[in-house]
């Protein structure tokens, strides 16, 4: 099993053990600090740390005003070339462009990544779709447009999104529930069905005390009061993803 969108894997050895305990044998990280990604791959590959195999991008390639501190501000062809050369030299598996990179540089980033044998992914669909991008992250996710590209604010996606996405052949990591009302709120829609895991020894033994207590309290709160809006939001995400898969399947079987 592959965890297709994780920003990590972080420095705690128990995190890797936790993934393995649930059958996750590979982790895809579309955006990790350069040297954290290298360290994780080298320590796991050498056996010094136990964890799933890591496939990672390095720092995010962003525009002049970076969105996250892990972003690299790129405003020229020379700066872009330097960042792509660094990704290749460090042995990264893909390149992640971010939301403030202008489309003129987005095109060159995708072409430059392909020329170096790397795949390119981003949060956007409609720009990268026509520029040759290989993947798109999140049904929602961060955007500089003041709106989300792939869903409404209530979590609906329609055929004008699912159809082009399916036809494109791009990879897609939907990250169900991670947008719209906000992760801290929507999480309750998932916790409502997680009572089975509260006393799971994999969680009690491998999560930190603070992480486990946050999880346990979240499940308890979701069970005490049904998070109706949050559950509905996540269900709409699932329906959108199913629509995209069905559309792609129907074309393949014609």
Coordinates of C-alpha atoms in Angstrom, one line a residue, residues 74-247:
X74 CA 11.7 31.7 -8.5
X75 CA 11.4 34.7 -10.7
X76 CA 13.7 34.0 -13.6
X77 CA 14.8 31.3 -16.0
X78 CA 18.2 31.1 -14.3
X79 CA 16.7 30.7 -10.8
X80 CA 14.4 28.0 -12.1
X81 CA 17.3 26.2 -13.8
X82 CA 19.2 26.2 -10.5
X83 CA 16.3 24.7 -8.6
X84 CA 15.7 22.0 -11.1
X85 CA 19.4 21.1 -11.2
X86 CA 19.4 20.9 -7.4
X87 CA 16.4 18.6 -7.5
X88 CA 18.2 16.3 -9.9
X89 CA 21.5 16.4 -8.1
X90 CA 19.9 15.5 -4.8
X91 CA 18.1 12.5 -6.3
X92 CA 14.6 13.7 -5.9
X93 CA 11.8 11.7 -7.6
X94 CA 9.5 14.5 -8.6
X95 CA 9.2 18.3 -8.7
X96 CA 6.4 20.2 -7.0
X97 CA 5.5 23.7 -8.3
X98 CA 3.5 25.8 -6.1
X99 CA 0.6 28.3 -6.3
X100 CA 2.4 31.6 -6.9
X101 CA 4.7 30.4 -9.7
X102 CA 3.6 32.3 -12.9
X103 CA 2.3 30.0 -15.7
X104 CA 5.1 31.1 -18.0
X105 CA 7.6 29.6 -15.5
X106 CA 5.3 26.7 -14.7
X107 CA 5.6 25.6 -18.3
X108 CA 9.3 25.8 -18.2
X109 CA 9.4 24.0 -14.8
X110 CA 7.4 21.1 -16.3
X111 CA 9.5 20.9 -19.4
X112 CA 12.7 21.2 -17.4
X113 CA 11.7 18.5 -14.9
X114 CA 10.9 16.1 -17.8
X115 CA 14.2 16.9 -19.4
X116 CA 15.9 15.7 -16.2
X117 CA 13.8 12.6 -15.9
X118 CA 11.5 13.9 -13.2
X119 CA 7.7 14.1 -13.0
X120 CA 6.0 17.4 -12.1
X121 CA 2.9 17.9 -10.0
X122 CA 1.1 20.9 -8.5
X123 CA -2.1 22.0 -6.8
X124 CA -3.6 23.2 -10.0
X125 CA -5.5 21.3 -12.7
X126 CA -6.3 23.6 -15.6
X127 CA -3.0 25.3 -16.1
X128 CA -0.7 22.2 -15.8
X129 CA -3.3 20.1 -17.7
X130 CA -2.5 22.0 -20.9
X131 CA 1.2 22.6 -20.0
X132 CA 2.1 18.9 -19.7
X133 CA 1.9 18.4 -15.9
X134 CA 2.0 14.8 -14.6
X135 CA -0.2 15.2 -11.5
X136 CA -2.5 17.3 -9.4
X137 CA -2.8 17.3 -5.6
X138 CA -6.0 17.7 -3.5
X139 CA -9.6 18.1 -4.6
X140 CA -9.3 21.5 -2.8
X141 CA -6.0 22.7 -1.4
X142 CA -4.2 26.0 -1.4
X143 CA -4.9 28.4 -4.3
X144 CA -3.9 32.0 -5.2
X145 CA -7.1 32.6 -7.1
X146 CA -9.3 33.4 -4.1
X147 CA -11.2 30.2 -4.9
X148 CA -10.5 26.5 -5.3
X149 CA -10.0 25.2 -8.9
X150 CA -11.5 21.8 -8.5
X151 CA -14.4 22.1 -6.0
X152 CA -17.0 24.5 -4.7
X153 CA -16.8 25.9 -1.2
X154 CA -19.3 23.1 -0.2
X155 CA -17.0 20.4 -1.6
X156 CA -18.8 19.7 -4.9
X157 CA -16.9 18.9 -8.0
X158 CA -18.7 18.7 -11.4
X159 CA -18.0 17.2 -14.8
X160 CA -16.1 20.2 -16.0
X161 CA -13.5 19.1 -13.5
X162 CA -13.8 15.3 -13.4
X163 CA -14.0 14.9 -17.2
X164 CA -10.8 16.8 -18.1
X165 CA -9.0 15.3 -15.2
X166 CA -9.9 11.8 -16.2
X167 CA -9.1 12.4 -19.9
X168 CA -5.8 13.9 -19.1
X169 CA -4.3 10.8 -17.6
X170 CA -2.7 12.9 -14.8
X171 CA -2.2 11.3 -11.4
X172 CA -4.5 12.7 -8.8
X173 CA -4.2 12.6 -5.0
X174 CA -7.6 13.7 -3.6
X175 CA -6.7 13.9 0.1
X176 CA -10.3 13.5 1.1
X177 CA -11.5 16.1 3.6
X178 CA -8.4 18.3 3.3
X179 CA -10.0 21.6 2.3
X180 CA -13.3 23.5 2.4
X181 CA -14.2 23.9 6.0
X182 CA -10.6 23.4 7.1
X183 CA -8.7 20.3 8.2
X184 CA -9.3 20.8 11.9
X185 CA -13.0 20.9 11.3
X186 CA -13.5 18.3 8.6
X187 CA -11.3 15.9 10.5
X188 CA -14.3 15.3 12.7
X189 CA -16.1 13.7 9.8
X190 CA -13.4 11.0 9.7
X191 CA -13.1 10.6 13.4
X192 CA -16.8 9.7 13.6
X193 CA -15.9 6.3 12.1
X194 CA -12.5 5.8 13.9
X195 CA -13.7 4.4 17.2
X196 CA -12.2 1.0 16.3
X197 CA -8.7 2.5 16.4
X198 CA -8.8 4.2 19.8
X199 CA -7.3 1.3 21.7
X200 CA -5.3 -0.1 18.7
X201 CA -1.8 -1.0 20.1
X202 CA -0.2 0.4 16.9
X203 CA -1.4 3.8 17.9
X204 CA -1.0 3.6 21.6
X205 CA 2.5 2.2 21.1
X206 CA 3.9 4.3 18.2
X207 CA 2.2 7.7 18.4
X208 CA 3.6 10.2 20.8
X209 CA 1.5 10.8 24.0
X210 CA 0.4 14.2 22.7
X211 CA -0.5 12.9 19.2
X212 CA -2.5 10.0 20.7
X213 CA -4.4 12.2 23.1
X214 CA -5.4 14.6 20.4
X215 CA -6.6 11.7 18.3
X216 CA -8.5 10.0 21.2
X217 CA -10.2 13.3 22.2
X218 CA -11.2 14.0 18.6
X219 CA -12.8 10.6 18.2
X220 CA -14.6 11.1 21.6
X221 CA -16.0 14.5 20.5
X222 CA -17.1 13.2 17.1
X223 CA -19.0 10.3 18.8
X224 CA -20.6 12.5 21.4
X225 CA -22.1 14.9 18.8
X226 CA -22.5 13.8 15.2
X227 CA -20.6 16.2 12.9
X228 CA -23.3 16.3 10.2
X229 CA -21.9 19.1 8.0
X230 CA -18.4 17.6 8.1
X231 CA -19.5 14.1 7.2
X232 CA -21.5 15.5 4.3
X233 CA -18.5 17.4 3.1
X234 CA -16.3 14.3 3.1
X235 CA -19.0 12.3 1.3
X236 CA -19.1 14.9 -1.4
X237 CA -15.4 14.5 -1.8
X238 CA -15.8 10.8 -2.1
X239 CA -18.5 11.2 -4.7
X240 CA -16.3 13.5 -6.8
X241 CA -13.5 11.1 -6.7
X242 CA -15.8 8.2 -7.7
X243 CA -17.2 10.3 -10.6
X244 CA -13.7 10.8 -11.9
X245 CA -12.8 7.1 -11.7
X246 CA -16.1 6.0 -13.3
X247 CA -15.6 8.5 -16.2

